[in-house]
Amino acid sequence: GQSLEQPSEVTAVEGAIVQINCTYQTSGFYGLSWYQQHDGGAPTFLSYNALDGLEETGRFSSFLSRSDSYGYLLLQELQMKDSASYFCAVRDKGNTPLVFGKGTRLSVIA
Amino acid sequence: DVKVTQSSRYLVKRTGEKVFLECVQDMDHENMFWYRQDPGLGLRLIYFSYDVKMKEKGDIPEGYSVSREKKERFSLILESASTNQTSMYLCASSFDRGFYNEQFFGPGTRLTVL
């Protein structure tokens, strides 16, 4: 089986940096993904890490350490529109469905 | 752009009714998925399909069935709706690339069973 742990809620100030952590337990490992979901919206893909290290896409970065079964999503220069839920997800075999964490609700405050 | 559409955004049904939720994708994706999303529980996989006429149970298939008669369409069926099936239902699709396949989600159907 697979399990993922991420904080349920995080609050951060506009313009600041926030890190959302995710730890996972899987029998195999085919990468860690992150999805963003605004209230009332569909989840949308943010990033994917298959190898250790940091992947940067604009204000968002994602990090993976396979030896620690750990990853994080880093959001810089926070904007109010970043208020959303963020889900980490893993797959333990090729072409199997993603298994999602329960999500972290990020609130950006002025 | 990949587009995944779901037949209804909001649906209200009565206990015991048979409910059909339809999902259509327009990018010739092999894989399609049905999730339900409940507060504090995240996205839980109900059923998925890798090809036409094929289906696999996910983590919570009880009380649901699916149908995939055409590649672009994946239907979720609640044979006899119950109040504990009140939820947000999300459909998703992806290519079969063997290693990583980003999942594209539809807008969701919020189902209320009275």
PDB file of C-alpha atoms in Angstrom:
ATOM      1  CA  GLY A   1       0.000   0.000   0.000  1.00  0.00           C
ATOM      2  CA  GLN A   2       0.866   3.627  -0.177  1.00  0.00           C
ATOM      3  CA  SER A   3       0.431   6.498   2.254  1.00  0.00           C
ATOM      4  CA  LEU A   4       1.284  10.178   2.130  1.00  0.00           C
ATOM      5  CA  GLU A   5       1.461  12.717   4.927  1.00  0.00           C
ATOM      6  CA  GLN A   6       1.216  16.463   4.469  1.00  0.00           C
ATOM      7  CA  PRO A   7       0.099  19.246   6.806  1.00  0.00           C
ATOM      8  CA  SER A   8      -3.604  19.996   6.668  1.00  0.00           C
ATOM      9  CA  GLU A   9      -3.289  23.776   6.791  1.00  0.00           C
ATOM     10  CA  VAL A  10      -0.617  26.428   6.303  1.00  0.00           C
ATOM     11  CA  THR A  11      -0.963  30.205   6.554  1.00  0.00           C
ATOM     12  CA  ALA A  12       1.570  32.630   5.106  1.00  0.00           C
ATOM     13  CA  VAL A  13       1.887  36.329   4.403  1.00  0.00           C
ATOM     14  CA  GLU A  14       1.691  37.825   0.931  1.00  0.00           C
ATOM     15  CA  GLY A  15       5.160  38.214  -0.540  1.00  0.00           C
ATOM     16  CA  ALA A  16       6.703  35.589   1.748  1.00  0.00           C
ATOM     17  CA  ILE A  17       7.982  32.078   1.047  1.00  0.00           C
ATOM     18  CA  VAL A  18       6.165  28.938   2.166  1.00  0.00           C
ATOM     19  CA  GLN A  19       7.180  25.285   2.107  1.00  0.00           C
ATOM     20  CA  ILE A  20       4.658  22.439   2.047  1.00  0.00           C
ATOM     21  CA  ASN A  21       6.142  19.100   3.056  1.00  0.00           C
ATOM     22  CA  CYS A  22       5.126  15.623   1.995  1.00  0.00           C
ATOM     23  CA  THR A  23       6.391  12.299   3.276  1.00  0.00           C
ATOM     24  CA  TYR A  24       5.397   9.080   1.602  1.00  0.00           C
ATOM     25  CA  GLN A  25       5.509   5.332   2.016  1.00  0.00           C
ATOM     26  CA  THR A  26       5.290   3.203  -1.109  1.00  0.00           C
ATOM     27  CA  SER A  27       6.370  -0.259  -2.146  1.00  0.00           C
ATOM     28  CA  GLY A  28       7.860   1.101  -5.374  1.00  0.00           C
ATOM     29  CA  PHE A  29       8.397   4.665  -6.523  1.00  0.00           C
ATOM     30  CA  TYR A  30       7.652   6.342  -9.818  1.00  0.00           C
ATOM     31  CA  GLY A  31       7.966   9.937  -8.787  1.00  0.00           C
ATOM     32  CA  LEU A  32       6.284  12.593  -6.677  1.00  0.00           C
ATOM     33  CA  SER A  33       3.796  15.028  -8.175  1.00  0.00           C
ATOM     34  CA  TRP A  34       2.135  18.180  -6.918  1.00  0.00           C
ATOM     35  CA  TYR A  35      -1.318  19.462  -7.846  1.00  0.00           C
ATOM     36  CA  GLN A  36      -3.053  22.725  -7.032  1.00  0.00           C
ATOM     37  CA  GLN A  37      -6.785  23.075  -6.515  1.00  0.00           C
ATOM     38  CA  HIS A  38      -8.624  26.340  -5.995  1.00  0.00           C
ATOM     39  CA  ASP A  39     -11.957  26.277  -4.202  1.00  0.00           C
ATOM     40  CA  GLY A  40     -14.610  25.044  -6.613  1.00  0.00           C
ATOM     41  CA  GLY A  41     -12.021  24.175  -9.244  1.00  0.00           C
ATOM     42  CA  ALA A  42     -10.356  21.099 -10.627  1.00  0.00           C
ATOM     43  CA  PRO A  43      -6.905  19.946  -9.517  1.00  0.00           C
ATOM     44  CA  THR A  44      -4.224  21.084 -11.929  1.00  0.00           C
ATOM     45  CA  PHE A  45      -0.693  19.772 -12.335  1.00  0.00           C
ATOM     46  CA  LEU A  46       2.165  21.825 -10.883  1.00  0.00           C
ATOM     47  CA  SER A  47       5.294  19.700 -10.900  1.00  0.00           C
ATOM     48  CA  TYR A  48       6.824  16.257 -11.008  1.00  0.00           C
ATOM     49  CA  ASN A  49      10.071  14.919  -9.500  1.00  0.00           C
ATOM     50  CA  ALA A  50      11.456  11.519 -10.373  1.00  0.00           C
ATOM     51  CA  LEU A  51      15.038  12.168  -9.281  1.00  0.00           C
ATOM     52  CA  ASP A  52      16.536  13.771  -6.183  1.00  0.00           C
ATOM     53  CA  GLY A  53      16.917  17.498  -6.216  1.00  0.00           C
ATOM     54  CA  LEU A  54      15.114  20.703  -6.902  1.00  0.00           C
ATOM     55  CA  GLU A  55      12.926  21.469  -9.918  1.00  0.00           C
ATOM     56  CA  GLU A  56      12.057  25.114 -10.481  1.00  0.00           C
ATOM     57  CA  THR A  57       9.151  26.509 -12.455  1.00  0.00           C
ATOM     58  CA  GLY A  58       8.789  30.231 -11.978  1.00  0.00           C
ATOM     59  CA  ARG A  59       7.764  31.055  -8.422  1.00  0.00           C
ATOM     60  CA  PHE A  60       7.190  27.382  -7.628  1.00  0.00           C
ATOM     61  CA  SER A  61       9.869  24.792  -6.909  1.00  0.00           C
ATOM     62  CA  SER A  62       9.602  21.162  -5.906  1.00  0.00           C
ATOM     63  CA  PHE A  63      12.188  19.078  -4.125  1.00  0.00           C
ATOM     64  CA  LEU A  64      12.632  15.338  -3.719  1.00  0.00           C
ATOM     65  CA  SER A  65      14.819  13.155  -1.529  1.00  0.00           C
ATOM     66  CA  ARG A  66      14.169   9.518  -2.359  1.00  0.00           C
ATOM     67  CA  SER A  67      16.392   8.246   0.453  1.00  0.00           C
ATOM     68  CA  ASP A  68      14.241  10.137   2.965  1.00  0.00           C
ATOM     69  CA  SER A  69      10.926   9.436   1.166  1.00  0.00           C
ATOM     70  CA  TYR A  70      10.319  13.150   1.395  1.00  0.00           C
ATOM     71  CA  GLY A  71       9.531  16.043  -0.832  1.00  0.00           C
ATOM     72  CA  TYR A  72       8.314  19.585  -0.603  1.00  0.00           C
ATOM     73  CA  LEU A  73       6.702  22.284  -2.652  1.00  0.00           C
ATOM     74  CA  LEU A  74       8.197  25.758  -2.262  1.00  0.00           C
ATOM     75  CA  LEU A  75       6.173  28.805  -3.205  1.00  0.00           C
ATOM     76  CA  GLN A  76       7.994  32.115  -3.382  1.00  0.00           C
ATOM     77  CA  GLU A  77       6.745  35.692  -3.588  1.00  0.00           C
ATOM     78  CA  LEU A  78       3.350  34.532  -2.405  1.00  0.00           C
ATOM     79  CA  GLN A  79       0.316  36.122  -3.980  1.00  0.00           C
ATOM     80  CA  MET A  80      -3.280  36.093  -2.800  1.00  0.00           C
ATOM     81  CA  LYS A  81      -4.180  33.928  -5.791  1.00  0.00           C
ATOM     82  CA  ASP A  82      -1.923  31.175  -4.401  1.00  0.00           C
ATOM     83  CA  SER A  83      -4.526  30.519  -1.720  1.00  0.00           C
ATOM     84  CA  ALA A  84      -5.613  27.007  -2.637  1.00  0.00           C
ATOM     85  CA  SER A  85      -5.226  23.384  -1.643  1.00  0.00           C
ATOM     86  CA  TYR A  86      -2.029  21.613  -2.640  1.00  0.00           C
ATOM     87  CA  PHE A  87      -1.842  17.844  -3.028  1.00  0.00           C
ATOM     88  CA  CYS A  88       1.211  15.643  -3.265  1.00  0.00           C
ATOM     89  CA  ALA A  89       0.749  12.391  -5.161  1.00  0.00           C
ATOM     90  CA  VAL A  90       2.809   9.295  -5.851  1.00  0.00           C
ATOM     91  CA  ARG A  91       2.694   6.271  -8.070  1.00  0.00           C
ATOM     92  CA  ASP A  92       4.369   3.054  -6.977  1.00  0.00           C
ATOM     93  CA  LYS A  93       4.305   1.327 -10.384  1.00  0.00           C
ATOM     94  CA  GLY A  94       4.405   2.468 -13.980  1.00  0.00           C
ATOM     95  CA  ASN A  95       1.090   3.576 -15.475  1.00  0.00           C
ATOM     96  CA  THR A  96      -0.942   3.068 -12.332  1.00  0.00           C
ATOM     97  CA  PRO A  97      -3.199   5.740 -10.899  1.00  0.00           C
ATOM     98  CA  LEU A  98      -1.771   8.461  -8.742  1.00  0.00           C
ATOM     99  CA  VAL A  99      -2.407   8.163  -5.020  1.00  0.00           C
ATOM    100  CA  PHE A 100      -3.035  11.562  -3.481  1.00  0.00           C
ATOM    101  CA  GLY A 101      -2.301  12.949  -0.050  1.00  0.00           C
ATOM    102  CA  LYS A 102      -5.164  14.571   1.832  1.00  0.00           C
ATOM    103  CA  GLY A 103      -4.071  18.021   0.791  1.00  0.00           C
ATOM    104  CA  THR A 104      -2.700  21.149   2.431  1.00  0.00           C
ATOM    105  CA  ARG A 105      -4.901  24.213   2.481  1.00  0.00           C
ATOM    106  CA  LEU A 106      -2.733  27.300   2.001  1.00  0.00           C
ATOM    107  CA  SER A 107      -4.132  30.628   3.089  1.00  0.00           C
ATOM    108  CA  VAL A 108      -2.241  33.721   1.987  1.00  0.00           C
ATOM    109  CA  ILE A 109      -2.967  36.750   4.132  1.00  0.00           C
ATOM    110  CA  ALA A 110      -2.159  40.413   3.600  1.00  0.00           C
TER     111      ALA A 110
ATOM    112  CA  ASP B   1      -5.418  22.054 -24.625  1.00  0.00           C
ATOM    113  CA  VAL B   2      -6.668  18.881 -23.036  1.00  0.00           C
ATOM    114  CA  LYS B   3     -10.279  19.127 -22.127  1.00  0.00           C
ATOM    115  CA  VAL B   4     -12.100  16.861 -19.736  1.00  0.00           C
ATOM    116  CA  THR B   5     -15.779  17.572 -19.373  1.00  0.00           C
ATOM    117  CA  GLN B   6     -18.350  16.217 -16.963  1.00  0.00           C
ATOM    118  CA  SER B   7     -22.040  16.094 -17.698  1.00  0.00           C
ATOM    119  CA  SER B   8     -23.218  18.125 -14.717  1.00  0.00           C
ATOM    120  CA  ARG B   9     -21.663  20.538 -12.206  1.00  0.00           C
ATOM    121  CA  TYR B  10     -24.427  19.976  -9.669  1.00  0.00           C
ATOM    122  CA  LEU B  11     -26.810  17.071  -9.277  1.00  0.00           C
ATOM    123  CA  VAL B  12     -29.477  16.305  -6.679  1.00  0.00           C
ATOM    124  CA  LYS B  13     -30.882  12.797  -6.466  1.00  0.00           C
ATOM    125  CA  ARG B  14     -33.019  10.808  -4.075  1.00  0.00           C
ATOM    126  CA  THR B  15     -31.978   7.756  -2.105  1.00  0.00           C
ATOM    127  CA  GLY B  16     -32.368   4.606  -4.161  1.00  0.00           C
ATOM    128  CA  GLU B  17     -32.169   6.307  -7.544  1.00  0.00           C
ATOM    129  CA  LYS B  18     -29.778   5.083 -10.207  1.00  0.00           C
ATOM    130  CA  VAL B  19     -27.319   7.849 -11.032  1.00  0.00           C
ATOM    131  CA  PHE B  20     -25.130   8.249 -14.098  1.00  0.00           C
ATOM    132  CA  LEU B  21     -22.134  10.579 -14.109  1.00  0.00           C
ATOM    133  CA  GLU B  22     -20.608  11.091 -17.530  1.00  0.00           C
ATOM    134  CA  CYS B  23     -17.055  12.105 -18.388  1.00  0.00           C
ATOM    135  CA  VAL B  24     -15.656  12.872 -21.825  1.00  0.00           C
ATOM    136  CA  GLN B  25     -12.074  13.720 -22.813  1.00  0.00           C
ATOM    137  CA  ASP B  26     -11.002  15.039 -26.187  1.00  0.00           C
ATOM    138  CA  MET B  27      -7.289  14.177 -26.301  1.00  0.00           C
ATOM    139  CA  ASP B  28      -7.403  10.480 -27.159  1.00  0.00           C
ATOM    140  CA  HIS B  29      -6.119   9.503 -23.709  1.00  0.00           C
ATOM    141  CA  GLU B  30      -5.921   5.810 -22.944  1.00  0.00           C
ATOM    142  CA  ASN B  31      -6.409   6.150 -19.192  1.00  0.00           C
ATOM    143  CA  MET B  32      -9.446   7.479 -17.375  1.00  0.00           C
ATOM    144  CA  PHE B  33     -10.201   7.702 -13.665  1.00  0.00           C
ATOM    145  CA  TRP B  34     -13.012   8.465 -11.258  1.00  0.00           C
ATOM    146  CA  TYR B  35     -12.268   9.983  -7.842  1.00  0.00           C
ATOM    147  CA  ARG B  36     -14.452  11.272  -5.084  1.00  0.00           C
ATOM    148  CA  GLN B  37     -13.334  14.166  -2.943  1.00  0.00           C
ATOM    149  CA  ASP B  38     -14.523  14.771   0.587  1.00  0.00           C
ATOM    150  CA  PRO B  39     -13.291  17.367   3.098  1.00  0.00           C
ATOM    151  CA  GLY B  40     -10.291  16.112   5.019  1.00  0.00           C
ATOM    152  CA  LEU B  41     -10.074  12.904   2.994  1.00  0.00           C
ATOM    153  CA  GLY B  42      -8.459  14.164  -0.203  1.00  0.00           C
ATOM    154  CA  LEU B  43      -9.053  12.424  -3.511  1.00  0.00           C
ATOM    155  CA  ARG B  44      -9.955   8.752  -3.302  1.00  0.00           C
ATOM    156  CA  LEU B  45      -9.910   6.531  -6.363  1.00  0.00           C
ATOM    157  CA  ILE B  46     -13.140   4.730  -7.169  1.00  0.00           C
ATOM    158  CA  TYR B  47     -12.451   3.060 -10.532  1.00  0.00           C
ATOM    159  CA  PHE B  48     -10.080   3.462 -13.439  1.00  0.00           C
ATOM    160  CA  SER B  49      -9.745   2.200 -16.971  1.00  0.00           C
ATOM    161  CA  TYR B  50      -6.733   1.709 -19.228  1.00  0.00           C
ATOM    162  CA  ASP B  51      -8.640   0.924 -22.389  1.00  0.00           C
ATOM    163  CA  VAL B  52     -12.067   0.572 -23.876  1.00  0.00           C
ATOM    164  CA  LYS B  53     -14.136  -2.111 -22.150  1.00  0.00           C
ATOM    165  CA  MET B  54     -11.508  -2.448 -19.425  1.00  0.00           C
ATOM    166  CA  LYS B  55     -11.981  -1.401 -15.816  1.00  0.00           C
ATOM    167  CA  GLU B  56     -10.123  -1.789 -12.561  1.00  0.00           C
ATOM    168  CA  LYS B  57     -11.301  -1.224  -9.009  1.00  0.00           C
ATOM    169  CA  GLY B  58      -9.724   1.566  -7.062  1.00  0.00           C
ATOM    170  CA  ASP B  59      -9.660   2.027  -3.316  1.00  0.00           C
ATOM    171  CA  ILE B  60     -13.397   2.563  -2.731  1.00  0.00           C
ATOM    172  CA  PRO B  61     -15.426   0.781  -5.455  1.00  0.00           C
ATOM    173  CA  GLU B  62     -18.295  -0.381  -3.248  1.00  0.00           C
ATOM    174  CA  GLY B  63     -21.635   0.972  -4.395  1.00  0.00           C
ATOM    175  CA  TYR B  64     -20.264   2.069  -7.780  1.00  0.00           C
ATOM    176  CA  SER B  65     -19.798   0.614 -11.227  1.00  0.00           C
ATOM    177  CA  VAL B  66     -18.328   2.035 -14.431  1.00  0.00           C
ATOM    178  CA  SER B  67     -18.687   1.723 -18.153  1.00  0.00           C
ATOM    179  CA  ARG B  68     -16.237   2.519 -20.927  1.00  0.00           C
ATOM    180  CA  GLU B  69     -17.765   1.699 -24.294  1.00  0.00           C
ATOM    181  CA  LYS B  70     -15.787   4.341 -26.184  1.00  0.00           C
ATOM    182  CA  LYS B  71     -12.242   5.570 -25.626  1.00  0.00           C
ATOM    183  CA  GLU B  72     -13.274   9.142 -24.926  1.00  0.00           C
ATOM    184  CA  ARG B  73     -16.100   8.418 -22.496  1.00  0.00           C
ATOM    185  CA  PHE B  74     -16.023   6.971 -18.985  1.00  0.00           C
ATOM    186  CA  SER B  75     -19.235   6.730 -16.991  1.00  0.00           C
ATOM    187  CA  LEU B  76     -19.650   6.277 -13.268  1.00  0.00           C
ATOM    188  CA  ILE B  77     -22.845   4.588 -12.131  1.00  0.00           C
ATOM    189  CA  LEU B  78     -24.379   4.619  -8.683  1.00  0.00           C
ATOM    190  CA  GLU B  79     -26.723   1.636  -8.822  1.00  0.00           C
ATOM    191  CA  SER B  80     -28.792   2.733  -5.824  1.00  0.00           C
ATOM    192  CA  ALA B  81     -27.742   6.109  -4.492  1.00  0.00           C
ATOM    193  CA  SER B  82     -27.308   6.516  -0.758  1.00  0.00           C
ATOM    194  CA  THR B  83     -26.784   9.598   1.375  1.00  0.00           C
ATOM    195  CA  ASN B  84     -23.172   8.616   2.103  1.00  0.00           C
ATOM    196  CA  GLN B  85     -22.453   9.005  -1.597  1.00  0.00           C
ATOM    197  CA  THR B  86     -23.047  12.730  -1.357  1.00  0.00           C
ATOM    198  CA  SER B  87     -19.705  14.082  -2.516  1.00  0.00           C
ATOM    199  CA  MET B  88     -17.700  15.846  -5.216  1.00  0.00           C
ATOM    200  CA  TYR B  89     -16.897  13.467  -8.065  1.00  0.00           C
ATOM    201  CA  LEU B  90     -13.877  14.178 -10.226  1.00  0.00           C
ATOM    202  CA  CYS B  91     -13.022  12.521 -13.505  1.00  0.00           C
ATOM    203  CA  ALA B  92      -9.471  12.534 -14.880  1.00  0.00           C
ATOM    204  CA  SER B  93      -7.622  11.237 -17.908  1.00  0.00           C
ATOM    205  CA  SER B  94      -4.007  10.692 -18.953  1.00  0.00           C
ATOM    206  CA  PHE B  95      -1.827   9.282 -21.679  1.00  0.00           C
ATOM    207  CA  ASP B  96      -0.215   5.913 -21.257  1.00  0.00           C
ATOM    208  CA  ARG B  97       3.454   6.813 -21.310  1.00  0.00           C
ATOM    209  CA  GLY B  98       4.615   4.029 -19.061  1.00  0.00           C
ATOM    210  CA  PHE B  99       6.635   6.171 -16.710  1.00  0.00           C
ATOM    211  CA  TYR B 100       4.922   9.409 -15.875  1.00  0.00           C
ATOM    212  CA  ASN B 101       1.533  10.537 -17.025  1.00  0.00           C
ATOM    213  CA  GLU B 102       0.073  13.813 -15.830  1.00  0.00           C
ATOM    214  CA  GLN B 103      -3.579  13.500 -14.964  1.00  0.00           C
ATOM    215  CA  PHE B 104      -5.993  16.084 -16.365  1.00  0.00           C
ATOM    216  CA  PHE B 105      -9.103  16.647 -14.306  1.00  0.00           C
ATOM    217  CA  GLY B 106     -12.625  17.659 -15.211  1.00  0.00           C
ATOM    218  CA  PRO B 107     -14.456  20.422 -13.285  1.00  0.00           C
ATOM    219  CA  GLY B 108     -16.224  17.954 -11.003  1.00  0.00           C
ATOM    220  CA  THR B 109     -19.832  17.038 -10.274  1.00  0.00           C
ATOM    221  CA  ARG B 110     -21.176  17.891  -6.854  1.00  0.00           C
ATOM    222  CA  LEU B 111     -23.729  15.196  -6.105  1.00  0.00           C
ATOM    223  CA  THR B 112     -26.228  15.516  -3.277  1.00  0.00           C
ATOM    224  CA  VAL B 113     -28.296  12.478  -2.350  1.00  0.00           C
ATOM    225  CA  LEU B 114     -31.368  13.272  -0.281  1.00  0.00           C
TER     226      LEU B 114
END
